[in-house]
XYZ file of N, CA and C in Angstrom:
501
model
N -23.445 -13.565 10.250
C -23.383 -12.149 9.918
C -23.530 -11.993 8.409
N -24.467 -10.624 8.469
C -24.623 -10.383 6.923
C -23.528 -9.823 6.407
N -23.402 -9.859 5.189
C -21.997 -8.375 4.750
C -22.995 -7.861 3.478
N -22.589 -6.484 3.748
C -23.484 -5.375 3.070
C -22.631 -5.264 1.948
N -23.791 -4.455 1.010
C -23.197 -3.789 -0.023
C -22.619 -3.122 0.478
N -21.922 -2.378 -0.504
C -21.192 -1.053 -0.338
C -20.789 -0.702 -1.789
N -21.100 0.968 -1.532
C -20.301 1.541 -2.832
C -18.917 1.632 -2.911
N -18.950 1.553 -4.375
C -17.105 1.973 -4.466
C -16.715 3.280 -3.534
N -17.145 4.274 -3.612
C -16.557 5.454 -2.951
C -16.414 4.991 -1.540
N -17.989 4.285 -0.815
C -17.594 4.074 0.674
C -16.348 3.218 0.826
N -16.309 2.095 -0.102
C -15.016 1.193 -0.011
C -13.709 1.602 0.006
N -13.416 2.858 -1.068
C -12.508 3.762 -1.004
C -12.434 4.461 0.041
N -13.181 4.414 0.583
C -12.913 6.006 1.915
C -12.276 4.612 3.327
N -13.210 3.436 3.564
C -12.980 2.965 4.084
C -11.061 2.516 4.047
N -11.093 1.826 3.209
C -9.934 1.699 2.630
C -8.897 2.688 2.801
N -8.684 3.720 3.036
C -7.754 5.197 2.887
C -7.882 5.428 4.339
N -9.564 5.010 5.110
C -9.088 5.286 6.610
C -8.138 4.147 7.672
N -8.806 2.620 6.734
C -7.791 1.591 7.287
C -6.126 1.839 7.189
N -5.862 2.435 6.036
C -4.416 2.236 6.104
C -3.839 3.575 6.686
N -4.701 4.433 6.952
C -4.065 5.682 7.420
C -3.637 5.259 8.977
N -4.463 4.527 8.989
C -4.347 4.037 10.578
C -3.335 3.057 11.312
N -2.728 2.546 10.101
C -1.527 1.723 9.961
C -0.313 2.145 9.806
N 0.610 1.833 10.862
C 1.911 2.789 10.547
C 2.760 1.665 9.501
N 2.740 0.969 9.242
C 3.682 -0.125 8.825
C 2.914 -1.069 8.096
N 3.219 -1.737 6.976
C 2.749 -2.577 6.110
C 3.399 -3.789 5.936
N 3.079 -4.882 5.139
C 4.234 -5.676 4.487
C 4.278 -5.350 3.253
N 5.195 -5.394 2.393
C 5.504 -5.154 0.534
C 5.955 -6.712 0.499
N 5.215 -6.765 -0.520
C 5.447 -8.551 -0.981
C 5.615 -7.981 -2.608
N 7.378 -8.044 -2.899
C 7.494 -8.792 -4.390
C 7.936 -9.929 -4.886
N 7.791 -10.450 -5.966
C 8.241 -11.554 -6.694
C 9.623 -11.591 -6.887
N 10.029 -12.875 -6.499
C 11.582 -13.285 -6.743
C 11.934 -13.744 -7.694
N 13.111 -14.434 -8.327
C 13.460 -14.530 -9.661
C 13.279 -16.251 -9.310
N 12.809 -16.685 -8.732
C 12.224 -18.340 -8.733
C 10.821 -18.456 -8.554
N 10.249 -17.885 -9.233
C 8.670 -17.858 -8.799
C 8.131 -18.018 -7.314
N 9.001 -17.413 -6.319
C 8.343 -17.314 -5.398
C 7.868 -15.778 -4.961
N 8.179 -15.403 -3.355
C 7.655 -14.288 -3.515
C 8.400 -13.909 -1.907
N 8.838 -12.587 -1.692
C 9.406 -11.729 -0.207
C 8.744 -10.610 0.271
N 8.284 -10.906 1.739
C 7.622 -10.123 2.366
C 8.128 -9.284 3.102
N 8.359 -7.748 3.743
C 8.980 -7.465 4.633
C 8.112 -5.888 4.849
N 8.266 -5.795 6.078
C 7.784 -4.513 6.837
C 8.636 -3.121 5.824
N 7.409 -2.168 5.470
C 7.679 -0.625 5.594
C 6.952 -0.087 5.964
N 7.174 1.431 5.616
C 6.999 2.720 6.457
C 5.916 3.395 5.487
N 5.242 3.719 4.911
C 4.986 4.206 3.716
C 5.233 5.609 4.093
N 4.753 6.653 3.396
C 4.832 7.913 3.592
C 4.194 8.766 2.556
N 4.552 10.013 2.570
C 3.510 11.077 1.674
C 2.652 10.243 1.030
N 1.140 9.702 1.527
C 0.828 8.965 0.594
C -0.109 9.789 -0.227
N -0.877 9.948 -1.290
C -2.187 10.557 -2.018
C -2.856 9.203 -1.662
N -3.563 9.032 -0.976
C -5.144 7.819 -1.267
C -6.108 8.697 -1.593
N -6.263 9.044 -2.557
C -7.556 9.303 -2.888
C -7.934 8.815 -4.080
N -9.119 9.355 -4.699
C -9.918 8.504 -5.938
C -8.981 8.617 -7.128
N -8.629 10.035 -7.527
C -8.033 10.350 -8.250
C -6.576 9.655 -8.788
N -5.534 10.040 -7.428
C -4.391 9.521 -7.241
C -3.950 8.793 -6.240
N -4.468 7.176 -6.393
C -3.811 6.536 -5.335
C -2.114 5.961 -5.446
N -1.550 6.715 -4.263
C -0.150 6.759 -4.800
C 0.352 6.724 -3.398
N 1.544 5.534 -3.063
C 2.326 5.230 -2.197
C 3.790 4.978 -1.966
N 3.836 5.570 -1.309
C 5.559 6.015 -1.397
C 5.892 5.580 0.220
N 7.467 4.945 -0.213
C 7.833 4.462 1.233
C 9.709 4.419 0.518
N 10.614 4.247 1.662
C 11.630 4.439 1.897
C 12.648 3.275 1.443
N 13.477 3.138 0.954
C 14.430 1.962 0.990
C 15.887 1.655 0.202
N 16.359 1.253 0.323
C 17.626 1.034 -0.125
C 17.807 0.633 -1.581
N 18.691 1.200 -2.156
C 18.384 0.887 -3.759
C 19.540 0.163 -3.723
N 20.123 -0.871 -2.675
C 21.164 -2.040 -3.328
C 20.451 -3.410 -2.333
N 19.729 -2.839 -2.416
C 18.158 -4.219 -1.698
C 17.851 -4.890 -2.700
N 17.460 -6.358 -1.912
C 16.806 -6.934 -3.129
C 15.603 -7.218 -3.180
N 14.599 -6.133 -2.166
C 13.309 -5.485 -2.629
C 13.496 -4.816 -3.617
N 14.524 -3.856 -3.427
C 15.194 -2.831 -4.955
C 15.283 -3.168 -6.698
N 16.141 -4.245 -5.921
C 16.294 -5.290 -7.592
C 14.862 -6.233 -7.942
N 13.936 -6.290 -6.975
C 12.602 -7.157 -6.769
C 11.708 -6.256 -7.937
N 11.898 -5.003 -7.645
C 10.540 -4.174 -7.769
C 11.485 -3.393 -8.914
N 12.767 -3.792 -9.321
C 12.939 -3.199 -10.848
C 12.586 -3.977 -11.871
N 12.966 -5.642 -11.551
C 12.801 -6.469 -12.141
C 10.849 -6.919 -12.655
N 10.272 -6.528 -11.719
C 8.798 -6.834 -11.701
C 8.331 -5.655 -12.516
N 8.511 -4.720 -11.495
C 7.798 -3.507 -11.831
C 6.218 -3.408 -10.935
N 6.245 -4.503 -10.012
C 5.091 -4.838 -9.304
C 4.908 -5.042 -7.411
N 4.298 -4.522 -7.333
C 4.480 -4.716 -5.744
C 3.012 -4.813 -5.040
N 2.631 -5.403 -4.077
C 1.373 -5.336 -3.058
C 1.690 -5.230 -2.138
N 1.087 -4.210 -1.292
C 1.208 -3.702 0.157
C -0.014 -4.012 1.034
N 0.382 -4.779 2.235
C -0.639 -5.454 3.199
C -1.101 -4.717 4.504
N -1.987 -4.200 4.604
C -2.123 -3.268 5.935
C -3.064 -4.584 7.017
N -2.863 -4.249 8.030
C -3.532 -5.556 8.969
C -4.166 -4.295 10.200
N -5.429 -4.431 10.361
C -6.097 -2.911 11.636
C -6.683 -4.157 12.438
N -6.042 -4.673 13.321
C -6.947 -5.709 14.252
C -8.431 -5.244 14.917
N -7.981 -3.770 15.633
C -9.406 -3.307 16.223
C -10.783 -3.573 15.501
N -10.553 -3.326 14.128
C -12.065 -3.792 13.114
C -11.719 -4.616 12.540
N -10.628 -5.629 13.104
C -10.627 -7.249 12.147
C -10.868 -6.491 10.738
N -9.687 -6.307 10.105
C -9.709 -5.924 8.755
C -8.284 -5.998 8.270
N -8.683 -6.041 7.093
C -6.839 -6.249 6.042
C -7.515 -4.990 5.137
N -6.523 -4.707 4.037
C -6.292 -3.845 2.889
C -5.396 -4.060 2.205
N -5.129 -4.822 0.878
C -3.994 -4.908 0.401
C -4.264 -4.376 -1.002
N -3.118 -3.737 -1.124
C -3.207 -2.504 -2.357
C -2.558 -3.150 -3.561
N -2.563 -3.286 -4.673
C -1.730 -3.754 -5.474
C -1.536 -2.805 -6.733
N 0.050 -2.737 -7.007
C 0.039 -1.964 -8.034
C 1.196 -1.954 -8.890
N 1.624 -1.042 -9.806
C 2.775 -0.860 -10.344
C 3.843 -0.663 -9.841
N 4.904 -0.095 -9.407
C 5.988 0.173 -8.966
C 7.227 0.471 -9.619
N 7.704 1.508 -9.144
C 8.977 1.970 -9.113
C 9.965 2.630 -8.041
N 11.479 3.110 -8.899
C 12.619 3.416 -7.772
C 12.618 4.878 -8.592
N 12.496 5.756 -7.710
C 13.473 7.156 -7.840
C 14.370 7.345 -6.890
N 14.971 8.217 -7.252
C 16.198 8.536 -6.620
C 16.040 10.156 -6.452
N 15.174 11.099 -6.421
C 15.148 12.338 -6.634
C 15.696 12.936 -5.453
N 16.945 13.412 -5.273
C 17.381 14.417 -3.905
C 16.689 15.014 -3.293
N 15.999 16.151 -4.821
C 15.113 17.140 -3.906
C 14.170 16.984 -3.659
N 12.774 15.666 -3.850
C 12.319 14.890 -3.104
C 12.399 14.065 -1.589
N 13.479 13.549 -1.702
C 13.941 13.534 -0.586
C 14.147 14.272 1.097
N 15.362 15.333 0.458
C 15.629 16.705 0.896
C 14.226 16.822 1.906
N 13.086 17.209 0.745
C 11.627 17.892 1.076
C 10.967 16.802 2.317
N 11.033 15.574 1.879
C 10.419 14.698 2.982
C 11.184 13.779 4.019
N 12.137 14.224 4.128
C 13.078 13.545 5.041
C 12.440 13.728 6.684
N 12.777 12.364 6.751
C 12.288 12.307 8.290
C 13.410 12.083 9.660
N 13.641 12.591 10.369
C 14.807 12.374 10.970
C 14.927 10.702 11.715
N 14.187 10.013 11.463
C 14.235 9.078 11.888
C 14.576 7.832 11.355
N 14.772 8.754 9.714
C 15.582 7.829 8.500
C 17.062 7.500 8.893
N 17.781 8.230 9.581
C 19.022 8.527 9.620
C 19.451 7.250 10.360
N 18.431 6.341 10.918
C 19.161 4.969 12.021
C 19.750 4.522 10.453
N 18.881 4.370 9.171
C 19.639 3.654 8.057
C 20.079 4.163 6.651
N 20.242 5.523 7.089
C 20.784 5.906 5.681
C 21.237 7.323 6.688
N 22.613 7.220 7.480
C 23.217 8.265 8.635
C 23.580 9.445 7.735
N 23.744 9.195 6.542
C 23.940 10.501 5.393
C 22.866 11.127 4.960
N 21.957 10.678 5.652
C 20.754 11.706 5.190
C 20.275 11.355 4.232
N 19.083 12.486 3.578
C 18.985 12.173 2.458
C 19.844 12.421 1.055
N 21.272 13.129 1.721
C 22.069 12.974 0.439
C 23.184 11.460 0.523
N 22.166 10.476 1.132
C 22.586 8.948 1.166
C 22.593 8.826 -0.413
N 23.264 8.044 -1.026
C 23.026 7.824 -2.818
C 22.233 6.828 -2.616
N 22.110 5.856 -1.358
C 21.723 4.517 -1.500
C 20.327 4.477 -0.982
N 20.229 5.408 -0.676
C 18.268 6.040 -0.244
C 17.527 6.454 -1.376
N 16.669 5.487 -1.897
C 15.921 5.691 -2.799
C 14.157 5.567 -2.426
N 13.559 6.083 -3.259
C 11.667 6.012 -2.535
C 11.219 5.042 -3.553
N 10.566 4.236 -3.099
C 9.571 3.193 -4.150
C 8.174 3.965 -4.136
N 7.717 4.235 -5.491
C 6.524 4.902 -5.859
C 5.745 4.046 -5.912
N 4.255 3.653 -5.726
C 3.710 2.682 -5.895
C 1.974 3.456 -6.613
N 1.426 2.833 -7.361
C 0.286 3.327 -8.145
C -0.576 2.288 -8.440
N -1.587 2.336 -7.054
C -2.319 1.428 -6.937
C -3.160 1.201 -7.899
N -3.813 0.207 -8.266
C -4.241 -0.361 -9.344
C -5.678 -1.080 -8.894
N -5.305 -2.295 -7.706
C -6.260 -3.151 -7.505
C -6.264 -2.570 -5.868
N -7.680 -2.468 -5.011
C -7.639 -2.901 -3.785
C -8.390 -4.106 -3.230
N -8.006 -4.739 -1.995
C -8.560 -5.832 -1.633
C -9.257 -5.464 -0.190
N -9.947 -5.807 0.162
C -10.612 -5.647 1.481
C -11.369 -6.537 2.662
N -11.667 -6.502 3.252
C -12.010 -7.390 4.448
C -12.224 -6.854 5.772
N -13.337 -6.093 6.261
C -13.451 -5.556 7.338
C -14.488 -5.976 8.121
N -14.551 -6.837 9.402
C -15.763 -6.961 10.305
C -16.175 -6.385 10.419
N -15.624 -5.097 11.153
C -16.472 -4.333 11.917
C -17.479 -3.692 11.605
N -16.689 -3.401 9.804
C -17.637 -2.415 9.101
C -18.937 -3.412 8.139
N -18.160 -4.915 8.172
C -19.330 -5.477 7.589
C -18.363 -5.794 5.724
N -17.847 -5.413 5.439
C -17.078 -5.410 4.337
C -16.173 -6.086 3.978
N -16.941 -7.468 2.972
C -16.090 -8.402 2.153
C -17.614 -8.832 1.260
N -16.809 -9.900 0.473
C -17.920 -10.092 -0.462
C -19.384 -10.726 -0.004
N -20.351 -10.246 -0.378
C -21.539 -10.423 -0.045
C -22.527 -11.792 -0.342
N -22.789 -12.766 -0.064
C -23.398 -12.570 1.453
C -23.065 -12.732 2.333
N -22.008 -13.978 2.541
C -21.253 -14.543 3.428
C -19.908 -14.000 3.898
N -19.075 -13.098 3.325
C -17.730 -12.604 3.387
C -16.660 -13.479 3.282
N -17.375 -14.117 2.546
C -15.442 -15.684 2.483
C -14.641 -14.768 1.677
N -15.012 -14.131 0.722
C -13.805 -13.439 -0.500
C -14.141 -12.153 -0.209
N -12.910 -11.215 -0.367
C -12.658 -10.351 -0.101
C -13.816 -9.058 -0.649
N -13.978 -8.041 -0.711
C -14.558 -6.956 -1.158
C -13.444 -6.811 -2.391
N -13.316 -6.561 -3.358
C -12.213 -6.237 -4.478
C -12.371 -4.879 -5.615
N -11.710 -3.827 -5.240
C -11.569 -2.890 -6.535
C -10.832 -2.909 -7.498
N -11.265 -2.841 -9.148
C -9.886 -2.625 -9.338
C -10.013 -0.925 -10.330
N -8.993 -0.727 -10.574
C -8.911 0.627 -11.203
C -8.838 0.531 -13.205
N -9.822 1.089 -13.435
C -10.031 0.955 -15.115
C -10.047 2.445 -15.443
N -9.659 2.619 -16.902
C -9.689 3.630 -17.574
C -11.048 5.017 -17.171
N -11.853 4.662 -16.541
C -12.927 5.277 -16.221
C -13.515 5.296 -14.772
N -12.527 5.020 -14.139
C -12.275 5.272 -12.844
C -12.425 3.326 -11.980
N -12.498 3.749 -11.116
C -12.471 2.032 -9.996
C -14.113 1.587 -10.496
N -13.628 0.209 -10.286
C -15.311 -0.697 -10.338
C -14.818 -1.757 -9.504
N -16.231 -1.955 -9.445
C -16.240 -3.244 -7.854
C -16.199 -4.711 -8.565
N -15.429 -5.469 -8.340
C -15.184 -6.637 -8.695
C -16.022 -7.640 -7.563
N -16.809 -6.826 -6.597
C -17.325 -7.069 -5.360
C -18.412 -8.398 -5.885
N -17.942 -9.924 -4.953
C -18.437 -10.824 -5.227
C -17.849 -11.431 -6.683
């Protein structure tokens, strides 16, 4: 199989429809021994678009994803869509807010199995995430690096918008 070009924008759109399609991710940050912890979230209100790619998901601020992603300031999120044999992993900056009335606004009732106080839990905090780099890999659509697809399709985000690191 060949793997096609592709423009940045199609890669982006592709990319924003893979993970929309994903309810659950892994977040992999760095530990304080040079290794690294993986674990399932939820993301939520996300912006994927060109402009503002921005990911937000749920979690405990006495976690030590919490203390992971204060200490780093870094996080990558792994989406896996089996139907088109494809990954997406986002990589970016990261942070913890704590904003109530954020919260308040996006509370989902289904938060409450782990934070039963709602969102006026103190210990419910949102990790912001501001993607930076994307990675890609899609059969179906034909999308990884060209010609062969051993390495991924790769964006990353520069002062003047995304460029393809593609190949």
């Amino acid at each position: 199989m060949k793997f096609d070009s592709q423009t940045v924008e199609q890669m982006l759109l592709v990319a924003k429809e893979t993970t929309a399609k994903v309810p659950y991710c892994w977040a992999v940050t760095a530990d304080q021994r040079d290794g690294a912890n993986a674990r399932v979230v939820q993301p939520f209100f996300s912006q994927l678009d060109q402009d503002g790619w921005v990911v937000r998901f749920l979690t405990s601020g006495s976690s030590r994803k919490a203390a992971e992603i204060s200490g780093s300031g870094r996080i990558s999120l792994g989406y896996q869509y089996d139907p088109e044999q494809a990954y997406v992993t986002l990589v970016g900056a990261a942070g913890i807010t704590d904003d109530r009335g954020y919260l308040r606004d996006n509370w989902r009732t289904e938060w409450n199995v782990f934070f039963p106080k709602g969102p006026s839990d103190v210990d419910a905090v949102i990790v912001e995430v501001t993607v930076e780099r994307v990675e890609m890999w899609n059969l179906v659509r034909r999308i990884a690096a060209p010609p062969s697809g051993l390495r991924p399709a790769t964006l990353r985000r520069e002062s003047g918008g995304w460029q393809s690191l593609y190949g």
